[in-house]
Short mmCIF file of C-alpha atoms and ligand atoms in Angstrom, two decimals:
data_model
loop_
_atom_site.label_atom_id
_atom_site.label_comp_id
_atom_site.label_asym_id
_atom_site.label_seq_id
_atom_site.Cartn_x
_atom_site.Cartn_y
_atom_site.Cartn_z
CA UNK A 542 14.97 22.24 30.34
CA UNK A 543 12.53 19.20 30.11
CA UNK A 544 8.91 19.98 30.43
CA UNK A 545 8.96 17.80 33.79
CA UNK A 546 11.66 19.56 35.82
CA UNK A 547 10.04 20.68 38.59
CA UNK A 548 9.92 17.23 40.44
CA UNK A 549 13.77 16.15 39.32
CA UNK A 550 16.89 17.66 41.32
CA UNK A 551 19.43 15.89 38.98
CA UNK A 552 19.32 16.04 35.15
CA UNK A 553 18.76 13.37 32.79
CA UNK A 554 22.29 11.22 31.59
CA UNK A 555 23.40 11.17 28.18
CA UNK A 556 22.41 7.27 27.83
CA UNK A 557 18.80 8.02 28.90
CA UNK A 558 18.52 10.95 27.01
CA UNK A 559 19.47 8.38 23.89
CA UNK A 560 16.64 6.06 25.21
CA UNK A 561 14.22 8.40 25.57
CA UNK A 562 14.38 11.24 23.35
CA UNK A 563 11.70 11.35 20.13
CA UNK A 564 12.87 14.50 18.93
CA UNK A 565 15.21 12.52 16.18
CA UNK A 566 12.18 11.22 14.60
CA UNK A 567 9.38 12.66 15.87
CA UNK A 568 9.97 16.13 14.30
CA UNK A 569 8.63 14.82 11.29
CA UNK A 570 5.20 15.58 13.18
CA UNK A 571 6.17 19.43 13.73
CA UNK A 572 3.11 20.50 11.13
CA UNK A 573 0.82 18.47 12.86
CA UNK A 574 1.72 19.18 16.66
CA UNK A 575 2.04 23.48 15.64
CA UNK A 576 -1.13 22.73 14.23
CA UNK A 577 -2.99 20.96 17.15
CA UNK A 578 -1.40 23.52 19.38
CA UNK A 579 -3.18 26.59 17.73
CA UNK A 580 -6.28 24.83 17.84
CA UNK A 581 -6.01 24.25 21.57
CA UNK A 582 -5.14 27.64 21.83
CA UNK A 583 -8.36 28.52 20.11
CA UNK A 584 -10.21 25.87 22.76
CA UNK A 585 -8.41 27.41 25.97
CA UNK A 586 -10.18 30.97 24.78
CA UNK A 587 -13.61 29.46 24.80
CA UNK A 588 -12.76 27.76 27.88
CA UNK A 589 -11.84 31.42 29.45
CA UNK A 590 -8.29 30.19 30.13
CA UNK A 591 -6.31 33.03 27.31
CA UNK A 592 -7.62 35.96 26.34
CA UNK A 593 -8.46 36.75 22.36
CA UNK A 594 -5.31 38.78 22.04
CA UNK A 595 -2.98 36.01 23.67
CA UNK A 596 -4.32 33.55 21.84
CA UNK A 597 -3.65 35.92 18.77
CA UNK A 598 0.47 35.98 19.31
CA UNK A 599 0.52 32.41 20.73
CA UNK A 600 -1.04 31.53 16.88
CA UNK A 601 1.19 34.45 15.01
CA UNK A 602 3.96 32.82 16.72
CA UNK A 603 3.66 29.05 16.27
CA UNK A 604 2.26 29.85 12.18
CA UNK A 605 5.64 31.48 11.75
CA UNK A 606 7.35 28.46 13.59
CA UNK A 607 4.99 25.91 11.43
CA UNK A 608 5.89 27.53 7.83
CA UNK A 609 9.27 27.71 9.04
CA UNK A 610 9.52 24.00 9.75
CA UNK A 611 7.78 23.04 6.32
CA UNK A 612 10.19 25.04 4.59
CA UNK A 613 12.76 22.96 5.57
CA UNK A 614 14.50 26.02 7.66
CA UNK A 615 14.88 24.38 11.38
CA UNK A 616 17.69 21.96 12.36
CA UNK A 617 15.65 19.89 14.50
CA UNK A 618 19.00 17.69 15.40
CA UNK A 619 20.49 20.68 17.02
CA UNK A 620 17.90 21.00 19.60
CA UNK A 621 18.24 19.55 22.91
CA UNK A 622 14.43 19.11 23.22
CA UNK A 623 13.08 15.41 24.07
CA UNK A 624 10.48 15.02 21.29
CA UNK A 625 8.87 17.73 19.09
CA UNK A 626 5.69 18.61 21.72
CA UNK A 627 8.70 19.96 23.86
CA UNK A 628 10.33 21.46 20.82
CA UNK A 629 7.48 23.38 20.24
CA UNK A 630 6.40 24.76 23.74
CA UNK A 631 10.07 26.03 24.64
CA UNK A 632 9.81 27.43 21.02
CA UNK A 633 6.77 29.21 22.26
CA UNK A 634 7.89 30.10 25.22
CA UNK A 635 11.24 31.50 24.47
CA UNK A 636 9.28 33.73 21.88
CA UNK A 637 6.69 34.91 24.44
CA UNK A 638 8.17 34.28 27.81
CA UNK A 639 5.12 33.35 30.23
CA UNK A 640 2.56 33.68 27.65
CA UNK A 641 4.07 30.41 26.06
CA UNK A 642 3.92 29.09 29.17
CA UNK A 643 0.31 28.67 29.27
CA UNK A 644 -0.33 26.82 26.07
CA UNK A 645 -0.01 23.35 27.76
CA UNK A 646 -2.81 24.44 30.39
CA UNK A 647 -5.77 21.21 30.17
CA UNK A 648 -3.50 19.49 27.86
CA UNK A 649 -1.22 16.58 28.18
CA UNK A 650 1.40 15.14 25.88
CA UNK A 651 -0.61 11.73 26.05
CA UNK A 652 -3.63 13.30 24.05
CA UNK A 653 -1.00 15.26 22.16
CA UNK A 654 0.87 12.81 20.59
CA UNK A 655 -2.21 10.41 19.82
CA UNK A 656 -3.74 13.77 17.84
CA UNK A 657 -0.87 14.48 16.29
CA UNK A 658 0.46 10.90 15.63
CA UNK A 659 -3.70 10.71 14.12
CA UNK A 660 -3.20 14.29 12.14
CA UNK A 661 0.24 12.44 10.58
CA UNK A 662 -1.10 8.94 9.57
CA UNK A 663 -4.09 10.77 7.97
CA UNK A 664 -1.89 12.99 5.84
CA UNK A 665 -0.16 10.16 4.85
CA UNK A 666 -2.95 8.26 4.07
CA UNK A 667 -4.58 10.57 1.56
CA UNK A 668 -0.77 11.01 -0.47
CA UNK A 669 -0.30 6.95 -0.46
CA UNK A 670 -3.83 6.97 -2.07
CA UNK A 671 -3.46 8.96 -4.89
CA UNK A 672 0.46 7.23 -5.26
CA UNK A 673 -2.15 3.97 -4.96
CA UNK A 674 -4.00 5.77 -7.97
CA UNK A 675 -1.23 6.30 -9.95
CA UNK A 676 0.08 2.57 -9.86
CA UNK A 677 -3.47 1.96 -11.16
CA UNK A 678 -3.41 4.35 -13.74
CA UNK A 679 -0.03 2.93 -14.74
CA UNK A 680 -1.10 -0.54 -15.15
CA UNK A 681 -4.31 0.01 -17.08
CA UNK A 682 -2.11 2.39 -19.37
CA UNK A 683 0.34 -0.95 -19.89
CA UNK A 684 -2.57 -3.28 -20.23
CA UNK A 685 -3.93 -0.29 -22.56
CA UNK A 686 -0.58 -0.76 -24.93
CA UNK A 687 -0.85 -4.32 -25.19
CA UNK A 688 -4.40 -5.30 -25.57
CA UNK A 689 -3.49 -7.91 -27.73
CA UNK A 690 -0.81 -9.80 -26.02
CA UNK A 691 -1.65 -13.53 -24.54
CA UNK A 692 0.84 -14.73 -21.90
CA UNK A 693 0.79 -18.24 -20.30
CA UNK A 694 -1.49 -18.22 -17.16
CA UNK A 695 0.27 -20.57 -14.71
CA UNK A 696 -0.57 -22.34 -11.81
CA UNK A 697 1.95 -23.96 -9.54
CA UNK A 698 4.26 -22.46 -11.86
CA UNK A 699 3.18 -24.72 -14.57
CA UNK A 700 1.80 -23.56 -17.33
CA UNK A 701 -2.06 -23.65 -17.26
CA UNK A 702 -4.24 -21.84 -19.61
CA UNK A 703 -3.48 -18.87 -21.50
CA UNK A 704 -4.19 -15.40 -20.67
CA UNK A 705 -4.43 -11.48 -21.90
CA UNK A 706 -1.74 -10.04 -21.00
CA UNK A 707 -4.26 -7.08 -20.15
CA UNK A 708 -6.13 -9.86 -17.83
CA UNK A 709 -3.08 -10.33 -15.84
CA UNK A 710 -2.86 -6.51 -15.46
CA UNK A 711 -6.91 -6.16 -14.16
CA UNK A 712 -6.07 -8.80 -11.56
CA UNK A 713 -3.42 -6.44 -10.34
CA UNK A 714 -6.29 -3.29 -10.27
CA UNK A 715 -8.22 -5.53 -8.19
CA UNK A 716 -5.74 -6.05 -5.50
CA UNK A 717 -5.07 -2.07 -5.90
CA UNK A 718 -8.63 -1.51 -5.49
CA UNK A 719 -9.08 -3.24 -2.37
CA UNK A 720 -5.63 -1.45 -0.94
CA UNK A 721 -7.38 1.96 -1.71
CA UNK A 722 -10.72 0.62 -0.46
CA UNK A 723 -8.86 -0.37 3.13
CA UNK A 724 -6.92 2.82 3.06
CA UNK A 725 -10.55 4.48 3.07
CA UNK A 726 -11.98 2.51 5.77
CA UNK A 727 -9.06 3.34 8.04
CA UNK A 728 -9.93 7.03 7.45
CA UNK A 729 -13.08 6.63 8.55
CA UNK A 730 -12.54 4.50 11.17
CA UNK A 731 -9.97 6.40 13.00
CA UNK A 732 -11.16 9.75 12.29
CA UNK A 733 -11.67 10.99 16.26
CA UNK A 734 -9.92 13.19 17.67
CA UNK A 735 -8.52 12.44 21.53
CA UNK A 736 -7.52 15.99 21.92
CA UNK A 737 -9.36 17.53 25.38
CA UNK A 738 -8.71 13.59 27.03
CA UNK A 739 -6.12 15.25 28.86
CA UNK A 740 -3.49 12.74 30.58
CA UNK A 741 -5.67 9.82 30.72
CA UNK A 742 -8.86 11.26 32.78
CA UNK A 743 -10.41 13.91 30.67
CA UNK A 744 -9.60 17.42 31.08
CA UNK A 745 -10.44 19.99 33.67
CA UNK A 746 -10.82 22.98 31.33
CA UNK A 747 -14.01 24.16 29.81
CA UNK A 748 -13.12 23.36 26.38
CA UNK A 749 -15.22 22.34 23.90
CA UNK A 750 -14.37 19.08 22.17
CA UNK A 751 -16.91 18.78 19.38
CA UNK A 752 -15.40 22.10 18.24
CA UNK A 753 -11.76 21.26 18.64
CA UNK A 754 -12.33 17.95 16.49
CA UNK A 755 -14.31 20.05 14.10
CA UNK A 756 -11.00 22.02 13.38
CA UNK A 757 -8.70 19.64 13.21
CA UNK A 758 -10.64 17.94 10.59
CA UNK A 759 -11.92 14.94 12.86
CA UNK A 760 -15.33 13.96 12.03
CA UNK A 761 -15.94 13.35 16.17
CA UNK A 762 -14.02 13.53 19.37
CA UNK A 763 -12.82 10.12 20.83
CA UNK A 764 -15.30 9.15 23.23
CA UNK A 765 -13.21 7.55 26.49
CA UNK A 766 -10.05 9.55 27.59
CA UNK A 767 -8.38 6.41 28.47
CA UNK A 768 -9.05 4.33 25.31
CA UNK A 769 -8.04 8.20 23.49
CA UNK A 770 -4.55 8.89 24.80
CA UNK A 771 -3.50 4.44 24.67
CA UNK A 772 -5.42 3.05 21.10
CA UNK A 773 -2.92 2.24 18.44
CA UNK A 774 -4.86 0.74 16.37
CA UNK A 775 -4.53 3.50 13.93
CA UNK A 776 -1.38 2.91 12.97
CA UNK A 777 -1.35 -1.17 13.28
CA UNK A 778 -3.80 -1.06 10.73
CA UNK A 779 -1.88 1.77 8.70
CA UNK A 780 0.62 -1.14 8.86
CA UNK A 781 -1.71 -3.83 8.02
CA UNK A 782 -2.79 -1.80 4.76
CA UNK A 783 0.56 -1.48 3.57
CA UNK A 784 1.98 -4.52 4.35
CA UNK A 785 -0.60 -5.78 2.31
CA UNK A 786 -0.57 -3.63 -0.36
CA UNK A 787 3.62 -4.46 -0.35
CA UNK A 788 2.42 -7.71 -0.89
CA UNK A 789 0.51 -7.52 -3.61
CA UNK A 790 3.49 -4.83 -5.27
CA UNK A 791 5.94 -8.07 -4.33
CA UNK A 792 3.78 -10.60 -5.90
CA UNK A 793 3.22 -8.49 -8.98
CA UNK A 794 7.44 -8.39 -9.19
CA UNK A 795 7.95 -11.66 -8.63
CA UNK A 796 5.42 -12.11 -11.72
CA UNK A 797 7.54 -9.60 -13.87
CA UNK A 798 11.00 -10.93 -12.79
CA UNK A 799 10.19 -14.20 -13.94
CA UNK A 800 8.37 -12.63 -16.97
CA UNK A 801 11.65 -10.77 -18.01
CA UNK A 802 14.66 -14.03 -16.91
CA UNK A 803 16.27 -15.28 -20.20
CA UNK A 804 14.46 -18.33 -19.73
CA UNK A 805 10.51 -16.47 -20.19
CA UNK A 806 12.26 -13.96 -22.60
CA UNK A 807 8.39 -11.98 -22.06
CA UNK A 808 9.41 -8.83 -21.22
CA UNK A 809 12.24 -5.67 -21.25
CA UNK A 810 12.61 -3.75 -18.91
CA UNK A 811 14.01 0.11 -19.22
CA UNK A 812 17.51 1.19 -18.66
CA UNK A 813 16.05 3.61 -15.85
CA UNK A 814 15.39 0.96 -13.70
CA UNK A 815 17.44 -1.74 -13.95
CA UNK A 816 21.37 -2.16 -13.28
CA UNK A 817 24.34 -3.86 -14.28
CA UNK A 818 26.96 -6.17 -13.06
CA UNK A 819 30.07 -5.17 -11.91
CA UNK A 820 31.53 -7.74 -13.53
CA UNK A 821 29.35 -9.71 -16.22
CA UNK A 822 28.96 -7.13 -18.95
CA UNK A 823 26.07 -8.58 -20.51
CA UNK A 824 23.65 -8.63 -17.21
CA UNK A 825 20.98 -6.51 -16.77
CA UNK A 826 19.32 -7.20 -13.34
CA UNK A 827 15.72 -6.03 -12.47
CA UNK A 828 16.47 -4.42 -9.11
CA UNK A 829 13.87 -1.82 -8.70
CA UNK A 830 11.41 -4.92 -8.80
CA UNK A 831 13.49 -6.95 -6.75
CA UNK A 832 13.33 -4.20 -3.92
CA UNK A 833 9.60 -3.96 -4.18
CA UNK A 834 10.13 -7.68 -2.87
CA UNK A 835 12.50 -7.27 -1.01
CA UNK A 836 11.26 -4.51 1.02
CA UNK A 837 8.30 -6.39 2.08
CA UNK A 838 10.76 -7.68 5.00
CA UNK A 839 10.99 -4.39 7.13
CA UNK A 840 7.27 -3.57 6.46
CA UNK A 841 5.84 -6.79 7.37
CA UNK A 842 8.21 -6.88 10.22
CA UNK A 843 6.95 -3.08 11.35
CA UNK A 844 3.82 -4.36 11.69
CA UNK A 845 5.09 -7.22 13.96
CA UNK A 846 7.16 -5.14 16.14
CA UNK A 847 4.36 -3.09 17.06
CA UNK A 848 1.64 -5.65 17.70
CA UNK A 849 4.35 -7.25 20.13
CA UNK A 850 4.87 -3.68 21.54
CA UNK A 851 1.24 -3.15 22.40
CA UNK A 852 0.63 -6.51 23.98
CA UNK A 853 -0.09 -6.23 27.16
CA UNK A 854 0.57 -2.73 27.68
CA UNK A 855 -2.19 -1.62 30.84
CA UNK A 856 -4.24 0.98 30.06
CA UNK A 857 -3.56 4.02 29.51
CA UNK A 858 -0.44 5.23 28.25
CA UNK A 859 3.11 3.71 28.65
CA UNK A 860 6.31 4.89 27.42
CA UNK A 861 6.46 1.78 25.12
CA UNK A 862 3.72 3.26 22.71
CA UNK A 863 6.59 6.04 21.58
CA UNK A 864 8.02 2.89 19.86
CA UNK A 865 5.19 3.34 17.15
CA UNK A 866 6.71 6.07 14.89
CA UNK A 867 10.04 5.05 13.50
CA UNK A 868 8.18 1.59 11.75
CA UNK A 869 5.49 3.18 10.66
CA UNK A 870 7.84 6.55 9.42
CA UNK A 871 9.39 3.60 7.42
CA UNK A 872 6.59 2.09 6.19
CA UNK A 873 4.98 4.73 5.13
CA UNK A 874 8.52 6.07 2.64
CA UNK A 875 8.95 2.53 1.93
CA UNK A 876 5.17 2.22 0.42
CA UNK A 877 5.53 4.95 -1.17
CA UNK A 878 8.84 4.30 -3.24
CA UNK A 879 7.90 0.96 -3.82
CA UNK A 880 4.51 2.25 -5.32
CA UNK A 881 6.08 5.27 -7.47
CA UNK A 882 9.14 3.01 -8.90
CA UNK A 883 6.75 0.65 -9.34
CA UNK A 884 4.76 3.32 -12.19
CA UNK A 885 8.11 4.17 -13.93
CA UNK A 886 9.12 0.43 -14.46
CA UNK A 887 5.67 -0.21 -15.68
CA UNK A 888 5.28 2.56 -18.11
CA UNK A 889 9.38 1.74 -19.29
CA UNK A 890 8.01 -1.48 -19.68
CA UNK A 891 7.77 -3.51 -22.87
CA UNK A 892 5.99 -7.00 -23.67
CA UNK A 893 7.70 -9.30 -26.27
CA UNK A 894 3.96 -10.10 -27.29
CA UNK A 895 5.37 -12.66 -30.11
CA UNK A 896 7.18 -14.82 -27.64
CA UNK A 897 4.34 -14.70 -24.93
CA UNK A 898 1.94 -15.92 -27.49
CA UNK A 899 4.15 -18.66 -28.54
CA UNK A 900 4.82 -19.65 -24.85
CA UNK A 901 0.84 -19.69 -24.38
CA UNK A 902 0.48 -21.95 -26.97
CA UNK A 903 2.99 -24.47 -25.69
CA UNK A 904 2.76 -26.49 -22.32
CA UNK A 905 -0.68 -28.18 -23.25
CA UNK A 906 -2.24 -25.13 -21.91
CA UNK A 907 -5.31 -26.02 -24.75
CA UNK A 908 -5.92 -29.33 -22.55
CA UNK A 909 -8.81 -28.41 -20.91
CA UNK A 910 -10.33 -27.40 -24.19
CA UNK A 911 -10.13 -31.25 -25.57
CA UNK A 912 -11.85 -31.98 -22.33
CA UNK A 913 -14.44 -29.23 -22.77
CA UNK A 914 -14.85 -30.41 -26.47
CA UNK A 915 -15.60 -34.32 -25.35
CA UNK A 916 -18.18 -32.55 -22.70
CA UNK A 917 -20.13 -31.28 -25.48
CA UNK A 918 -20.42 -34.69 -26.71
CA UNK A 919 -21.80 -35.80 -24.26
CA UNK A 920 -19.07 -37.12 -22.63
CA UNK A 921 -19.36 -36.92 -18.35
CA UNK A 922 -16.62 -34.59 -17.57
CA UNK A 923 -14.47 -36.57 -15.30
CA UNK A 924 -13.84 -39.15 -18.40
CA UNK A 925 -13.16 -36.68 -20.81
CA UNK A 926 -10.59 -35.25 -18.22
CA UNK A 927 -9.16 -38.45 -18.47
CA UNK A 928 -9.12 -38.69 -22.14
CA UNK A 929 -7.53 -35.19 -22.78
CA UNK A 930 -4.79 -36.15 -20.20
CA UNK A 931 -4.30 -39.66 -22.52
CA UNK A 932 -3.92 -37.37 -25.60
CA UNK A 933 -1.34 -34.82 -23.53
CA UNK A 934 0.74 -38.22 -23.34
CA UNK A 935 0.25 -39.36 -26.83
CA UNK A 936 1.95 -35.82 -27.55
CA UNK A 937 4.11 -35.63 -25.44
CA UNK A 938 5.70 -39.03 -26.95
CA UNK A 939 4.93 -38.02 -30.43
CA UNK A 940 6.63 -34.84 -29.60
CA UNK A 941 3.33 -32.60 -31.06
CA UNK A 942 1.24 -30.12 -29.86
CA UNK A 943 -2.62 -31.48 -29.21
CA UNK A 944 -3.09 -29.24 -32.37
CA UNK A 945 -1.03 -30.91 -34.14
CA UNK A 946 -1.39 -34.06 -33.78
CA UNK A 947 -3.53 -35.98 -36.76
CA UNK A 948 -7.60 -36.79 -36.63
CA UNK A 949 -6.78 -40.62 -36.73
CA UNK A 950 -4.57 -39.66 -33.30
CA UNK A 951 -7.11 -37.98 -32.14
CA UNK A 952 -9.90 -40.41 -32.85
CA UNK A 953 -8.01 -42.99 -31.57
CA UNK A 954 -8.48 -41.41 -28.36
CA UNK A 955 -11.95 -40.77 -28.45
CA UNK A 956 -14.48 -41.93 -31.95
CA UNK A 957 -16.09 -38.84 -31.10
CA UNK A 958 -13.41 -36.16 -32.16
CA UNK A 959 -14.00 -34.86 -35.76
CA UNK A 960 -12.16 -32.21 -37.50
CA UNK A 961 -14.23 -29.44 -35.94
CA UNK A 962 -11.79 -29.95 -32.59
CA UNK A 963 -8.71 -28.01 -34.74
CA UNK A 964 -10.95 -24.65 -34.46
CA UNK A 965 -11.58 -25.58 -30.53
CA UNK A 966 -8.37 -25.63 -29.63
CA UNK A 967 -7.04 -22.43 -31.60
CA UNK A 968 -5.22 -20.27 -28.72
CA UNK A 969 -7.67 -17.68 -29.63
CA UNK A 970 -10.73 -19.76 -29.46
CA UNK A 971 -9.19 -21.18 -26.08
CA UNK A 972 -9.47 -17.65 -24.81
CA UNK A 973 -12.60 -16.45 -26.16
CA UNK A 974 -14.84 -19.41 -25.10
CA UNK A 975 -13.68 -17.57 -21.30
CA UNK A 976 -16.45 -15.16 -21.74
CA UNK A 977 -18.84 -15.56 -18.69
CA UNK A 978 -17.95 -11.89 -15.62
CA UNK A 979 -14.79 -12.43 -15.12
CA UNK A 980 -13.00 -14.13 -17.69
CA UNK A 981 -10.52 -13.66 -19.69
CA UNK A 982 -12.40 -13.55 -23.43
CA UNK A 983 -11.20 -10.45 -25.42
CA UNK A 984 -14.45 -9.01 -25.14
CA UNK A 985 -14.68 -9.52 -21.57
CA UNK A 986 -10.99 -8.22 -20.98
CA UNK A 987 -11.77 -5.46 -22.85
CA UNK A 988 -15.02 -4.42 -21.61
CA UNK A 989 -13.31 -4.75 -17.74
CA UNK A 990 -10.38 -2.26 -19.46
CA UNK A 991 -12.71 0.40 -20.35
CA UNK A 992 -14.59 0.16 -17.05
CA UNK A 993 -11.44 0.65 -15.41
CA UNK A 994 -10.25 3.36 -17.49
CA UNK A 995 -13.35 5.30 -17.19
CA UNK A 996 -13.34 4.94 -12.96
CA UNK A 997 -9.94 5.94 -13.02
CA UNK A 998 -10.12 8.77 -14.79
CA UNK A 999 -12.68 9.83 -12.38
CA UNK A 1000 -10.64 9.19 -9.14
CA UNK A 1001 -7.51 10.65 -10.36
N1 LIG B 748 7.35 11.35 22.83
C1 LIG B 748 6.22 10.73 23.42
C2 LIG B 748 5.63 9.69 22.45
O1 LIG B 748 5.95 9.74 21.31
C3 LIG B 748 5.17 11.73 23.74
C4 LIG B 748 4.30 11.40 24.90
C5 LIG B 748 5.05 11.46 26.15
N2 LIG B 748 4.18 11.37 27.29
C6 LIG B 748 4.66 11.12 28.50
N3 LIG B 748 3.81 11.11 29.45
N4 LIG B 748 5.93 10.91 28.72
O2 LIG B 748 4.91 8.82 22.84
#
């Protein structure tokens, strides 16, 4: 029986039990809900509502229920129950008859499922950190492997100037970073508690919400019932944070599909996360990386379905809000796949660091260092932009490298230009003269490395 009855004559139909019910995906909260239930027990004996030895079998009871449920032993889809906050109380209440019955006494499902909803995205939060700690890991331990590799650094696609391999892997730890430091704010931010707001207008009962927050592992109780039982901003921004941190996993595949086409030739990727072709023998296609791109769809579209959701709801709570779980259920697995795959193809990861160099030396990426040289001669820069780009063309139709080309070309470009220029434009003089914070010298790059090896092995 629904936990409404009382006011209905006629039962629910099928079709709006199909509409409404939460129970097929809202069970994954049953930790969570037991959980907030035996602390409001614990509240309703303060508030003089159950006595210490009720409150005693109502918690006996619903621990049994909650270890049950996290050992995998209930078959939630057999239950006829509308969502899991039912499940529970006729749970109870089938156990210990009336007794059960007076577990929902000051309480309302509206500051129910906002706790336990709160209680979920939490949990989640902390695991997606440390999987967000493990990607890390993973990527210094790559960067770690190949200190000595120099890719191509491109912009617009084009090459540009060339880069440590372990360079490109720091600017991934950044974005990681900042993904871990967002998943902290959000913690902090929604870490109140809206159990004791009742319906939408507070609660009756004498219970004391400081305490029940306390328990729960809130650092305060929300502080307006109706803002309590209606904000979902908890779990936009849960959204938010992973559809950015998707991102950055996408961009970061996009950068190692490329890496590993025929056409780069940079990288192999393990058998353990690539497949085949039904049909070409030879391919071997980098699909665990094209998923981490590919799944950015759903997650960036979870977070649109719920902003659209919550617009223009009134205050306080509406039906529509029960909309929030199944996209952020899926964002949440999705995340976390993406960000565990995205360790093993890392660490079954290898870098062809003899064709990356040569591809770093090729594409004119040393340009900017003719221009750089001509600077120091006092040159104004804009001109000696213009010069180098006159000697890219005098290669390019000579079919030679800047490098190569001979100190009468050269001259003849600029009087200027002595013999000195060969050591200037060596690929690794182009990269060590990068070695202001932030740049990509070797002993920058590996200064940066250590850092980052030394903060992760303190967060991990
Ligand atoms: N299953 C509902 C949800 O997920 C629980 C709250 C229901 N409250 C109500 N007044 N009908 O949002």
């Amino acid at each position: 029986m629904a936990l409404w009855g009382g006011r209905f004559q006629a039962g629910s139909s099928d079709m709006f039990k199909q509409v409404n019910d939460s129970l097929p995906f809202d069970y994954v909260m049953a930790s969570e809900d037991i959980f907030g239930s035996i602390v409001w027990s614990r509240a309703l004996v303060k508030a003089g509502v159950l006595t210490e030895q009720e409150q005693g079998q109502i918690e006996a009871s619903l621990s049994a229920l909650k270890s049950d449920a996290e050992q995998g032993n209930i078959d939630f889809s057999a239950s006829p129950e509308e969502d899991i906050h039912s499940f529970v109380e006729a749970y109870l209440t089938e156990q210990l008859g009336d007794l059960g019955r007076k577990l929902h006494t000051g309480r309302s499902r509206n500051d129910q499922v906002a706790t336990d909803f709160r209680l979920w995205v939490k949990n989640h939060l902390a695991s997606l950190k440390q999987d967000c700690i493990n990607f890390m890991g993973a990527l210094l331990q790559c960067a770690n492997r190949h200190q000595d590799a120099i890719i191509p650094g491109y912009t617009h696609l084009q090459r540009a100037q060339p880069v440590y391999f372990a360079h490109w892997s720091l600017a991934y730890v950044e974005m990681i970073k900042r993904d871990i430091s967002r998943i902290d704010d959000l913690i902090e931010r929604m870490n109140q508690c809206p159990l004791g707001c009742g319906a939408l207008a507070g609660t009756t009962f004498a219970v004391d919400r400081e305490n029940i927050a306390q328990e729960l592992g809130f650092a305060s109780p929300c502080l307006n019932s109706l803002d309590a039982v209606s904000d979902r901003d908890f779990v936009l921004e849960l959204l938010f944070v992973g559809s950015t941190s998707m991102m950055h996993l996408s961009r970061l595949a996009e950068d190692l599909i490329f890496y590993n086409s025929g056409e780069a030739g940079f990288l192999q990727l393990g058998d353990d996360v690539t497949s085949g072709s039904s049909l070409m023998p030879q391919k071997k296609n980098p699909d665990a990386l094209e998923l981490m791109r590919g799944k950015c769809g759903r997650v960036f579209g979870n977070l649109q379905a719920l902003l659209v959701t919550m617009k223009g709801l009134p205050l306080a709570y509406n039906k529509d809000m029960q909309e929030d779980k199944e996209g952020a259920i899926d964002t949440v697995n999705q995340w976390h796949i993406c960000l565990c795959i995205g360790v093993e193809v890392l660490n079954s990861m290898h870098v062809n660091e003899q064709a990356t160099r040569k591809a770093a030396q090729q594409g004119y990426a040393n340009a900017t260092e003719l221009a750089d040289y001509l600077v120091e001669k006092g040159i104004p820069f804009r001109t000696a932009h213009d010069l180098s780009g006159q000697a890219v063309v005098a290669a390019i139709a000579k079919g030679q490298a800047l490098e190569d080309m001979s100190i009468d070309d050269l001259k003849n470009i600029h009087s200027s230009i002595e013999s000195d220029i060969y050591d200037w434009l060596q690929l690794e003089a182009v990269l060590n003269k990068r070695n202001q914070l932030g740049g990509t010298s070797k002993q920058t790059v590996t200064q940066a490395l250590y850092l980052e090896l030394e903060n992760w092995d303190n967060i991990k």
